[in-house]
Short mmCIF file of C-alpha atoms and ligand atoms in Angstrom, two decimals:
data_model
loop_
_atom_site.label_atom_id
_atom_site.label_comp_id
_atom_site.label_asym_id
_atom_site.label_seq_id
_atom_site.Cartn_x
_atom_site.Cartn_y
_atom_site.Cartn_z
CA MET A 192 -1.97 -91.84 -60.85
CA LYS A 193 -2.55 -95.58 -60.41
CA TYR A 194 -1.73 -95.21 -56.68
CA SER A 195 -3.93 -92.31 -56.09
CA LYS A 196 -6.76 -94.73 -55.13
CA PHE A 197 -4.70 -96.12 -52.30
CA ILE A 198 -3.88 -92.82 -50.74
CA PRO A 199 -7.23 -92.30 -49.09
CA SER A 200 -7.40 -95.82 -47.68
CA ILE A 201 -3.82 -95.49 -46.47
CA SER A 202 -4.54 -92.28 -44.72
CA ILE A 203 -7.70 -93.62 -43.20
CA PHE A 204 -5.63 -96.52 -41.94
CA PHE A 205 -3.19 -94.09 -40.27
CA ILE A 206 -5.87 -91.77 -39.03
CA SER A 207 -7.59 -94.58 -37.33
CA LEU A 208 -4.36 -95.85 -35.83
CA PHE A 209 -3.41 -92.50 -34.64
CA PRO A 210 -5.68 -92.03 -31.58
CA ILE A 211 -4.75 -95.59 -30.42
CA ILE A 212 -1.05 -95.47 -30.80
CA LEU A 213 0.05 -91.81 -30.52
CA SER A 214 -2.55 -89.68 -28.84
CA GLN A 215 -2.70 -89.80 -25.09
CA GLN A 216 -5.84 -87.99 -23.96
CA PRO A 217 -7.42 -84.86 -25.70
CA TYR A 218 -7.60 -81.82 -23.52
CA ILE A 219 -11.21 -80.74 -22.89
CA ARG A 220 -10.75 -77.06 -23.77
CA GLN A 221 -13.96 -75.04 -23.63
CA ALA A 222 -16.22 -78.01 -24.16
CA ILE A 223 -17.02 -77.99 -20.42
CA THR A 224 -20.00 -75.61 -21.12
CA LEU A 225 -21.36 -77.39 -24.11
CA CYS A 226 -23.68 -79.66 -22.01
CA GLU A 227 -25.91 -80.70 -24.97
CA SER A 228 -22.95 -81.87 -27.05
CA THR A 229 -22.23 -85.58 -27.31
CA ASP A 230 -19.03 -85.08 -29.28
CA ASN A 231 -16.66 -87.66 -27.73
CA SER A 232 -13.45 -86.38 -29.36
CA THR A 233 -12.98 -83.79 -26.60
CA SER A 234 -12.74 -85.96 -23.49
CA ALA A 235 -15.90 -84.25 -22.29
CA LEU A 236 -17.41 -87.66 -21.43
CA GLY A 237 -14.22 -88.85 -19.77
CA TYR A 238 -10.70 -89.92 -20.63
CA THR A 239 -10.78 -92.84 -22.99
CA CYS A 240 -9.79 -96.16 -21.63
CA ASN A 241 -6.65 -96.48 -23.66
CA GLY A 242 -4.11 -97.20 -20.99
CA LEU A 243 -1.75 -100.10 -20.44
CA ASN A 244 -3.84 -101.10 -17.37
CA ARG A 245 -7.58 -100.95 -16.89
CA SER A 246 -7.15 -99.85 -13.34
CA CYS A 247 -4.39 -97.89 -11.72
CA GLU A 248 -3.27 -95.72 -8.72
CA SER A 249 -4.00 -92.11 -9.74
CA TYR A 250 -4.29 -88.66 -8.31
CA LEU A 251 -6.64 -85.61 -8.57
CA THR A 252 -6.40 -82.19 -7.16
CA PHE A 253 -9.10 -80.16 -5.48
CA ARG A 254 -9.16 -76.58 -4.32
CA SER A 255 -10.29 -76.14 -0.71
CA THR A 256 -13.45 -74.14 -0.84
CA PRO A 257 -16.01 -73.82 2.00
CA PRO A 258 -17.97 -75.91 2.85
CA PHE A 259 -15.48 -78.45 1.23
CA ASN A 260 -12.39 -77.22 3.01
CA SER A 261 -11.42 -79.93 5.42
CA VAL A 262 -10.14 -83.51 5.26
CA PRO A 263 -13.53 -84.86 6.42
CA THR A 264 -15.71 -82.73 4.05
CA ILE A 265 -13.47 -83.32 0.99
CA SER A 266 -13.09 -87.03 1.60
CA THR A 267 -16.89 -87.32 1.84
CA LEU A 268 -17.53 -85.29 -1.22
CA LEU A 269 -15.06 -87.33 -3.28
CA SER A 270 -15.58 -90.66 -1.50
CA ILE A 271 -11.98 -90.88 -0.60
CA ASN A 272 -10.37 -92.70 2.43
CA ARG A 273 -9.85 -89.98 5.00
CA THR A 274 -6.60 -91.53 6.40
CA GLN A 275 -5.07 -91.68 2.95
CA LEU A 276 -6.17 -88.12 2.15
CA SER A 277 -4.65 -86.74 5.32
CA ARG A 278 -1.47 -88.63 4.90
CA LEU A 279 -0.89 -87.52 1.36
CA ASN A 280 -1.41 -83.91 2.34
CA SER A 281 0.69 -84.30 5.56
CA VAL A 282 -2.09 -83.06 7.80
CA THR A 283 -4.27 -84.65 10.54
CA GLU A 284 -7.57 -86.37 9.82
CA ASN A 285 -9.57 -83.37 10.94
CA ALA A 286 -7.43 -80.70 9.45
CA ILE A 287 -9.05 -77.62 7.85
CA PHE A 288 -7.26 -76.29 4.69
CA GLU A 289 -6.86 -72.64 3.83
CA THR A 290 -9.28 -71.50 1.23
CA SER A 291 -8.03 -72.02 -2.29
CA GLN A 292 -5.30 -74.39 -1.17
CA THR A 293 -4.65 -77.16 -3.60
CA VAL A 294 -5.29 -80.52 -2.02
CA LEU A 295 -3.89 -83.81 -3.42
CA VAL A 296 -6.39 -86.59 -3.72
CA PRO A 297 -5.35 -90.28 -3.98
CA VAL A 298 -7.75 -92.34 -6.04
CA THR A 299 -7.95 -95.74 -7.75
CA CYS A 300 -8.91 -95.03 -11.39
CA SER A 301 -10.61 -97.67 -13.45
CA CYS A 302 -12.36 -98.32 -16.71
CA SER A 303 -16.07 -98.11 -16.70
CA GLY A 304 -17.25 -98.92 -20.25
CA GLN A 305 -15.02 -96.93 -22.55
CA TYR A 306 -13.92 -94.22 -20.05
CA TYR A 307 -11.67 -94.09 -17.06
CA GLN A 308 -13.34 -92.73 -13.90
CA VAL A 309 -13.51 -92.76 -10.08
CA ASN A 310 -17.09 -92.77 -8.75
CA THR A 311 -18.50 -90.65 -6.11
CA SER A 312 -22.05 -89.80 -5.36
CA TYR A 313 -23.86 -86.59 -4.75
CA ILE A 314 -27.22 -85.59 -3.39
CA ILE A 315 -28.99 -83.09 -5.55
CA ARG A 316 -29.81 -79.63 -3.93
CA GLN A 317 -32.30 -77.09 -4.92
CA ASN A 318 -31.40 -75.20 -8.11
CA ASP A 319 -28.63 -77.64 -9.11
CA THR A 320 -27.96 -78.26 -12.76
CA TYR A 321 -25.61 -80.79 -14.17
CA PHE A 322 -23.32 -77.87 -15.11
CA SER A 323 -23.35 -76.31 -11.63
CA ILE A 324 -22.63 -79.70 -10.05
CA ALA A 325 -19.77 -80.45 -12.43
CA ASN A 326 -18.27 -76.99 -12.46
CA ASN A 327 -19.13 -75.29 -9.25
CA THR A 328 -19.22 -78.10 -6.73
CA PHE A 329 -16.73 -80.51 -8.33
CA GLN A 330 -14.62 -77.65 -9.91
CA GLY A 331 -14.34 -79.44 -13.21
CA LEU A 332 -13.40 -82.88 -11.88
CA SER A 333 -16.55 -84.01 -13.64
CA THR A 334 -18.43 -82.64 -16.59
CA CYS A 335 -22.18 -82.07 -17.26
CA GLN A 336 -21.82 -84.40 -20.32
CA ALA A 337 -20.50 -87.23 -18.20
CA LEU A 338 -23.06 -86.63 -15.42
CA GLN A 339 -25.84 -86.72 -17.97
CA GLY A 340 -24.41 -89.80 -19.68
CA GLN A 341 -24.38 -91.78 -16.42
CA ASN A 342 -27.54 -90.54 -14.92
CA SER A 343 -29.73 -90.50 -18.12
CA GLN A 344 -32.87 -91.53 -16.27
CA LEU A 345 -32.74 -88.27 -14.40
CA THR A 346 -31.96 -85.99 -17.31
CA GLN A 347 -35.08 -83.83 -17.26
CA ASN A 348 -35.64 -82.98 -13.65
CA LEU A 349 -32.95 -82.98 -11.08
CA ASN A 350 -35.09 -83.63 -7.98
CA PRO A 351 -33.62 -82.30 -4.83
CA GLY A 352 -32.68 -85.13 -2.56
CA ALA A 353 -31.98 -87.65 -5.33
CA ARG A 354 -28.59 -89.35 -5.27
CA ILE A 355 -26.56 -89.34 -8.54
CA THR A 356 -23.36 -90.97 -9.51
CA VAL A 357 -20.51 -88.46 -10.27
CA PRO A 358 -17.74 -89.86 -12.42
CA LEU A 359 -14.50 -87.99 -11.64
CA ARG A 360 -11.96 -87.60 -14.38
CA CYS A 361 -8.88 -89.71 -14.14
CA ALA A 362 -6.71 -91.78 -16.45
CA CYS A 363 -3.97 -94.42 -16.47
CA PRO A 364 -0.73 -94.12 -18.44
CA THR A 365 -0.72 -95.43 -21.99
CA ARG A 366 1.93 -97.91 -23.08
CA ASN A 367 3.79 -95.13 -24.75
CA GLN A 368 3.81 -93.11 -21.48
CA SER A 369 4.63 -96.11 -19.41
CA ASP A 370 7.63 -96.92 -21.67
CA GLY A 371 8.72 -93.33 -21.17
CA GLY A 372 8.87 -93.76 -17.43
CA VAL A 373 5.39 -92.41 -16.51
CA ASN A 374 3.87 -94.25 -13.64
CA TYR A 375 0.96 -92.03 -12.60
CA LEU A 376 -1.27 -89.43 -14.23
CA LEU A 377 -2.53 -86.60 -12.10
CA SER A 378 -5.75 -84.81 -13.03
CA TYR A 379 -4.71 -81.26 -12.14
CA LEU A 380 -7.47 -78.74 -11.84
CA VAL A 381 -6.37 -75.54 -13.72
CA THR A 382 -6.94 -72.23 -12.04
CA GLN A 383 -6.53 -68.65 -13.28
CA ASN A 384 -3.16 -67.47 -14.56
CA GLN A 385 -1.66 -70.94 -15.00
CA PHE A 386 0.30 -72.23 -18.00
CA VAL A 387 1.03 -75.81 -19.00
CA SER A 388 4.60 -74.91 -18.27
CA SER A 389 3.99 -73.50 -14.77
CA ILE A 390 1.91 -76.50 -13.83
CA SER A 391 4.59 -78.95 -15.13
CA LEU A 392 7.17 -76.96 -13.15
CA LEU A 393 5.29 -77.61 -9.96
CA PHE A 394 5.76 -81.33 -10.37
CA GLY A 395 9.22 -81.21 -12.02
CA VAL A 396 7.78 -82.60 -15.32
CA ASP A 397 8.93 -81.65 -18.73
CA THR A 398 6.45 -79.26 -20.37
CA GLY A 399 6.63 -81.12 -23.67
CA ARG A 400 5.51 -84.31 -22.01
CA THR A 401 2.58 -82.59 -20.33
CA LEU A 402 1.53 -81.00 -23.63
CA GLU A 403 1.74 -84.35 -25.35
CA ALA A 404 -0.21 -86.12 -22.60
CA ASN A 405 -3.10 -83.70 -23.29
CA GLY A 406 -2.95 -83.58 -27.03
CA LEU A 407 -1.62 -79.98 -26.91
CA SER A 408 1.42 -78.51 -28.59
CA GLU A 409 3.75 -75.56 -28.54
CA GLN A 410 1.42 -73.88 -30.95
CA ASP A 411 -1.70 -74.85 -29.10
CA PHE A 412 -1.21 -74.44 -25.41
CA ASN A 413 -4.20 -72.52 -24.08
CA ILE A 414 -5.79 -73.91 -20.97
CA TYR A 415 -8.81 -72.74 -19.01
CA PRO A 416 -9.95 -72.68 -15.41
CA PHE A 417 -12.23 -75.48 -14.13
CA THR A 418 -10.82 -78.03 -16.57
CA THR A 419 -8.44 -80.90 -15.78
CA LEU A 420 -4.92 -81.15 -17.20
CA LEU A 421 -3.19 -84.52 -17.06
CA VAL A 422 0.33 -84.35 -15.50
CA PRO A 423 2.48 -87.35 -16.31
CA LEU A 424 4.31 -88.32 -13.12
CA GLN A 425 7.17 -90.66 -12.59
CA ASP A 426 6.85 -90.55 -8.74
CA ARG A 427 3.91 -90.10 -6.44
CA PRO A 428 3.09 -86.44 -5.89
CA VAL A 429 3.96 -84.86 -2.53
CA SER A 430 2.01 -82.08 -0.78
CA THR A 431 4.92 -79.70 -0.92
CA GLN A 432 4.64 -79.64 -4.75
CA VAL A 433 1.26 -77.97 -4.56
CA THR A 434 1.56 -75.95 -1.35
CA ALA A 435 5.01 -74.45 -1.66
CA PRO A 436 5.19 -71.03 -3.18
CA GLN A 437 5.77 -71.39 -6.89
CA PRO A 438 9.45 -71.14 -7.86
CA PRO A 439 10.30 -68.69 -10.61
CA PRO A 440 10.18 -70.38 -14.05
CA PRO A 441 13.47 -71.37 -15.59
CA PRO A 442 14.91 -68.74 -17.91
CA SER A 443 14.10 -70.16 -21.35
CA THR A 444 12.75 -68.47 -24.41
CA THR A 445 10.99 -71.54 -25.55
CA PRO A 446 8.80 -72.59 -22.63
CA PRO A 447 7.93 -76.12 -23.79
CA GLU A 448 11.54 -77.09 -23.84
CA SER A 449 12.15 -75.49 -20.43
CA VAL A 450 15.82 -76.36 -20.32
CA PRO A 451 17.48 -73.90 -17.99
CA PRO A 452 20.80 -72.78 -19.37
CA PRO A 453 23.81 -73.90 -17.35
CA SER A 454 25.03 -71.26 -14.97
CA GLY A 455 28.67 -71.70 -15.87
CA GLY A 456 30.78 -68.83 -17.39
CA GLY A 457 30.67 -70.21 -20.92
CA SER A 458 27.01 -69.73 -21.49
CA SER A 459 26.76 -66.31 -19.76
CA ARG A 460 27.34 -64.43 -23.00
CA THR A 461 24.40 -65.96 -24.78
CA TRP A 462 22.44 -65.41 -21.65
CA ILE A 463 23.20 -61.74 -21.67
CA TYR A 464 22.21 -61.49 -25.30
CA ALA A 465 18.93 -63.16 -24.46
CA VAL A 466 18.29 -60.63 -21.68
CA VAL A 467 18.99 -57.70 -24.11
CA GLY A 468 16.73 -59.27 -26.74
CA VAL A 469 13.93 -59.71 -24.26
CA VAL A 470 14.24 -56.20 -23.01
CA LEU A 471 14.03 -54.82 -26.56
CA VAL A 472 11.21 -57.15 -27.51
CA SER A 473 9.25 -56.05 -24.44
CA ILE A 474 9.68 -52.38 -25.35
CA VAL A 475 8.39 -53.21 -28.85
CA VAL A 476 5.52 -55.34 -27.49
CA GLY A 477 4.57 -52.75 -24.98
CA GLY A 478 4.49 -50.14 -27.75
CA VAL A 479 2.39 -52.32 -30.00
CA VAL A 480 -0.11 -53.31 -27.28
CA PHE A 481 -0.43 -49.65 -26.34
CA PHE A 482 -1.07 -48.80 -29.99
CA ILE A 483 -3.73 -51.56 -30.44
CA LYS A 484 -5.38 -50.58 -27.18
CA LYS A 485 -5.66 -47.10 -28.30
CA LYS A 486 -6.93 -48.03 -31.71
CA LYS A 487 -9.61 -50.38 -30.37
CA LYS A 488 -10.67 -48.24 -27.50
CA SER A 489 -13.93 -47.38 -29.19
CA SER A 490 -14.85 -50.99 -30.13
CA GLU A 491 -16.80 -53.00 -27.62
CA THR A 492 -14.05 -55.58 -27.04
CA ASP A 493 -11.28 -54.65 -24.71
CA VAL A 494 -8.08 -55.87 -26.12
CA THR A 495 -6.47 -56.41 -22.84
CA THR A 496 -9.17 -58.88 -22.03
CA ILE A 497 -8.51 -60.93 -25.11
CA SER A 498 -4.72 -60.73 -24.76
CA SER A 499 -4.75 -61.77 -21.17
CA LYS A 500 -7.12 -64.49 -22.21
CA ARG A 501 -4.56 -65.70 -24.69
CA PHE A 502 -1.66 -65.60 -22.25
CA GLU A 503 -3.32 -67.31 -19.37
CA SER A 504 -5.99 -69.66 -18.46
CA VAL A 505 -9.18 -67.67 -18.67
CA GLU A 506 -12.25 -67.19 -16.71
CA LYS A 507 -15.02 -67.02 -19.25
CA PRO A 508 -14.65 -69.84 -21.76
CA LEU A 509 -17.75 -68.98 -23.68
CA LYS A 510 -16.78 -65.51 -24.72
CA LYS A 511 -16.93 -65.27 -28.50
CA GLU A 512 -14.01 -64.01 -30.44
CA GLU A 513 -14.74 -61.03 -32.58
CA ASP A 514 -11.82 -59.87 -34.55
CA GLU A 515 -9.97 -62.79 -36.25
CA ASP A 516 -7.09 -60.70 -37.45
CA SER A 517 -6.26 -59.13 -34.11
CA ASN A 518 -6.68 -62.52 -32.44
CA GLU A 519 -4.05 -64.06 -34.81
CA PHE A 520 -1.85 -61.27 -33.96
CA LEU A 521 -2.45 -61.63 -30.29
CA ASP A 522 -1.69 -65.26 -30.60
CA SER A 523 1.80 -64.48 -31.71
CA LEU A 524 2.07 -61.88 -29.00
CA SER A 525 1.06 -64.36 -26.43
CA SER A 526 3.90 -66.60 -27.37
CA ILE A 527 6.28 -63.67 -27.02
CA ALA A 528 4.80 -62.79 -23.77
CA GLN A 529 5.21 -66.29 -22.48
CA SER A 530 8.89 -65.99 -23.05
CA LEU A 531 8.96 -62.60 -21.58
CA LYS A 532 7.30 -63.68 -18.39
CA VAL A 533 10.28 -65.78 -17.31
CA TYR A 534 12.63 -62.96 -16.60
CA THR A 535 12.04 -61.60 -13.10
CA PHE A 536 13.74 -58.65 -11.76
CA LYS A 537 15.79 -60.87 -9.54
CA GLU A 538 16.96 -62.94 -12.50
CA LEU A 539 18.01 -59.80 -14.36
CA LYS A 540 19.71 -58.63 -11.35
CA SER A 541 21.77 -61.70 -10.92
CA ALA A 542 22.48 -62.01 -14.66
CA THR A 543 23.93 -58.51 -14.64
CA GLU A 544 25.67 -59.20 -11.34
CA ASP A 545 23.54 -56.65 -9.52
CA PHE A 546 23.53 -54.25 -12.41
CA SER A 547 27.29 -53.82 -12.18
CA GLU A 548 29.02 -51.29 -14.29
CA ARG A 549 30.70 -54.09 -16.29
CA PHE A 550 27.43 -54.91 -18.00
CA LEU A 551 26.40 -51.33 -18.83
CA ILE A 552 25.94 -50.57 -22.50
CA LYS A 553 25.49 -46.82 -23.13
CA GLY A 554 23.99 -45.65 -19.87
CA SER A 555 20.65 -47.35 -19.32
CA VAL A 556 20.70 -50.69 -21.05
CA TYR A 557 22.23 -53.71 -19.46
CA ARG A 558 23.64 -56.50 -21.51
C1 NAG B 608 -17.27 -91.76 -30.38
O1 NAG B 608 -18.57 -92.05 -30.73
C2 NAG B 608 -18.58 -92.82 -31.95
C3 NAG B 608 -20.07 -92.89 -32.41
O2 NAG B 608 -20.99 -92.50 -31.54
C4 NAG B 608 -18.01 -94.20 -31.67
O3 NAG B 608 -18.01 -95.06 -32.78
C5 NAG B 608 -16.55 -94.04 -31.08
O4 NAG B 608 -16.00 -95.26 -30.73
C6 NAG B 608 -16.48 -93.06 -30.00
N1 NAG B 608 -15.13 -92.77 -29.65
C7 NAG B 608 -14.71 -92.76 -28.42
C8 NAG B 608 -13.22 -92.40 -28.27
O5 NAG B 608 -15.40 -92.95 -27.51
C1 NAG B 609 -8.27 -96.19 4.85
O1 NAG B 609 -6.87 -96.38 4.61
C2 NAG B 609 -6.21 -96.85 5.84
C3 NAG B 609 -4.71 -96.94 5.46
O2 NAG B 609 -4.41 -97.27 4.17
C4 NAG B 609 -6.75 -98.34 6.13
O3 NAG B 609 -6.05 -98.72 7.23
C5 NAG B 609 -8.21 -98.20 6.37
O4 NAG B 609 -8.76 -99.46 6.56
C6 NAG B 609 -8.92 -97.50 5.20
N1 NAG B 609 -10.32 -97.28 5.64
C7 NAG B 609 -11.35 -97.58 4.84
C8 NAG B 609 -12.66 -97.31 5.46
O5 NAG B 609 -11.19 -98.18 3.78
C1 NAG B 610 -18.96 -96.45 -11.35
O1 NAG B 610 -20.24 -96.20 -11.69
C2 NAG B 610 -20.63 -96.75 -12.97
C3 NAG B 610 -22.05 -96.28 -13.25
O2 NAG B 610 -22.82 -96.19 -12.17
C4 NAG B 610 -20.53 -98.30 -12.89
O3 NAG B 610 -20.91 -98.83 -14.07
C5 NAG B 610 -19.10 -98.57 -12.45
O4 NAG B 610 -18.99 -99.99 -12.34
C6 NAG B 610 -18.65 -97.95 -11.30
N1 NAG B 610 -17.34 -98.17 -11.09
C7 NAG B 610 -16.73 -98.61 -9.88
C8 NAG B 610 -15.26 -98.79 -9.94
O5 NAG B 610 -17.40 -98.75 -8.96
C1 NAG B 611 -33.21 -71.25 -6.07
O1 NAG B 611 -33.61 -70.25 -7.03
C2 NAG B 611 -34.61 -69.42 -6.64
C3 NAG B 611 -35.07 -68.50 -7.72
O2 NAG B 611 -33.93 -68.26 -8.57
C4 NAG B 611 -34.28 -68.66 -5.38
O3 NAG B 611 -35.34 -67.75 -4.93
C5 NAG B 611 -33.89 -69.59 -4.22
O4 NAG B 611 -33.41 -68.93 -3.14
C6 NAG B 611 -32.84 -70.61 -4.73
N1 NAG B 611 -32.66 -71.63 -3.75
C7 NAG B 611 -31.40 -71.95 -3.29
C8 NAG B 611 -31.34 -73.08 -2.28
O5 NAG B 611 -30.39 -71.42 -3.75
C1 NAG B 612 -17.62 -72.42 -12.65
O1 NAG B 612 -17.50 -72.28 -11.25
C2 NAG B 612 -16.75 -71.30 -10.72
C3 NAG B 612 -16.67 -71.41 -9.25
O2 NAG B 612 -17.91 -71.50 -8.58
C4 NAG B 612 -17.43 -69.97 -11.12
O3 NAG B 612 -16.63 -68.93 -10.67
C5 NAG B 612 -17.47 -69.95 -12.60
O4 NAG B 612 -18.08 -68.73 -13.04
C6 NAG B 612 -18.17 -71.15 -13.17
N1 NAG B 612 -18.05 -71.11 -14.65
C7 NAG B 612 -19.05 -70.86 -15.41
C8 NAG B 612 -18.82 -70.88 -16.86
O5 NAG B 612 -20.15 -70.62 -14.93
C1 NAG B 613 5.67 -91.86 -27.59
O1 NAG B 613 5.05 -91.29 -28.83
C2 NAG B 613 5.78 -90.14 -29.34
C3 NAG B 613 5.01 -89.77 -30.53
O2 NAG B 613 3.84 -89.18 -30.09
C4 NAG B 613 7.16 -90.60 -29.69
O3 NAG B 613 7.86 -89.55 -30.21
C5 NAG B 613 7.87 -91.19 -28.48
O4 NAG B 613 9.17 -91.60 -28.87
C6 NAG B 613 7.11 -92.31 -27.87
N1 NAG B 613 7.74 -92.71 -26.65
C7 NAG B 613 7.92 -93.95 -26.31
C8 NAG B 613 8.63 -94.17 -25.10
O5 NAG B 613 7.61 -94.87 -27.02
C1 NAG B 614 0.09 -102.10 -14.87
O1 NAG B 614 -0.13 -103.29 -14.06
C2 NAG B 614 1.05 -103.97 -13.71
C3 NAG B 614 0.59 -105.33 -13.17
O2 NAG B 614 -0.35 -105.12 -12.13
C4 NAG B 614 1.87 -103.14 -12.79
O3 NAG B 614 3.07 -103.89 -12.50
C5 NAG B 614 2.23 -101.84 -13.45
O4 NAG B 614 2.95 -101.05 -12.61
C6 NAG B 614 1.01 -101.21 -13.95
N1 NAG B 614 1.40 -100.10 -14.83
C7 NAG B 614 0.87 -98.83 -14.71
C8 NAG B 614 1.38 -97.81 -15.63
O5 NAG B 614 -0.05 -98.66 -13.91
#
């Protein structure tokens, strides 16, 4: 009992070291809409200046959206050198992008006070709010909290025509990341139906590293549209990584590890067991989902909305959860679903060698 006094002070010591040594940057989650909040533990004000360097080469993404759908308009909006923007995206200096295309943006990220940022400026239009500027115009590359923090003299009335500073979210690698071979952090704008694993795959980055870079984990991996996810890169990003059609995810039942099994003969047995398992689980899950849906049909919350919200990045971050129990259950479903997702018909087809007789078990189930 003598030592019990020490325990609190020791834990305080470790807790206070924790953010400095281990944590990279916290993911913003749904804090994007909490414009009145000044909670600085969520990265809503910006990514903390905790990197090895106070300034670094960094990257953002932006989705081409009229009127910001060309090299000139995007480089003006984000105050980016037009030549560099066009080169990075392998297009001409006047190129127009397809709507919704992901555009890579090269920036120099630097510390301003305690946060990393890239500055651009913006002229207020009628009916603008800090939220609409951050979310609708800058797509989540900035936040209402950060805008408010840096333009405090204008907090009450946003006068059309006034120019404000817009801090864009960027970060530099921490010592831990740099030691691990990370040279750049890319602020990736999450859109609908994306997972940490699918985004990591685009850039050939280990999902675990991306989760870690954002203070997320295998148990806590939900991401939302109009937020930035930091992708830790070893090499500079190239345009084909964001414009090429997304390759099918590797067949793995634990997405964060994402180690594709070797295609050699030795592993094919386990592989086949995995396929059978997944087919069975999907039948069970399908049944359960159907059951719940039926059961909850009369209640005002549509279960499919919640479940898809759990599986994927979601559109309406503010939506309140209503049924704790079913959400917990859906959480576990969502992890199963994530593993289910990875088997495409094509993969099944090749795993069973085009559904050959050899793999048939009792008529309709392939192994
Ligand atoms: C958060 O705010 C508190 C008090 O306002 C301050 O002491 C702390 O340094 C801030 N933390 C970060 C990461 O900015
Ligand atoms: C833009 O970048 C190009 C190539 O790096 C450089 O030659 C040019 O001077 C830059 N322009 C401006 C306005 O900084
Ligand atoms: C960005 O803007 C902030 C606030 O206006 C300023 O303090 C900071 O020096 C600027 N950073 C750069 C790199 O210009
Ligand atoms: C601003 O809002 C008012 C009322 O909601 C609307 O009548 C007007 O058209 C809006 N202006 C612009 C430029 O969107
Ligand atoms: C954020 O902006 C997008 C694009 O304009 C819009 O669809 C979405 O509803 C906005 N989010 C919120 C919470 O208003
Ligand atoms: C970075 O920190 C993690 C713990 O969060 C640790 O497991 C890992 O080994 C560290 N990497 C390096 C290169 O120091
Ligand atoms: C940090 O700065 C040093 C010296 O300028 C540079 O060599 C190094 O690549 C930088 N590291 C990162 C991760 O930006």
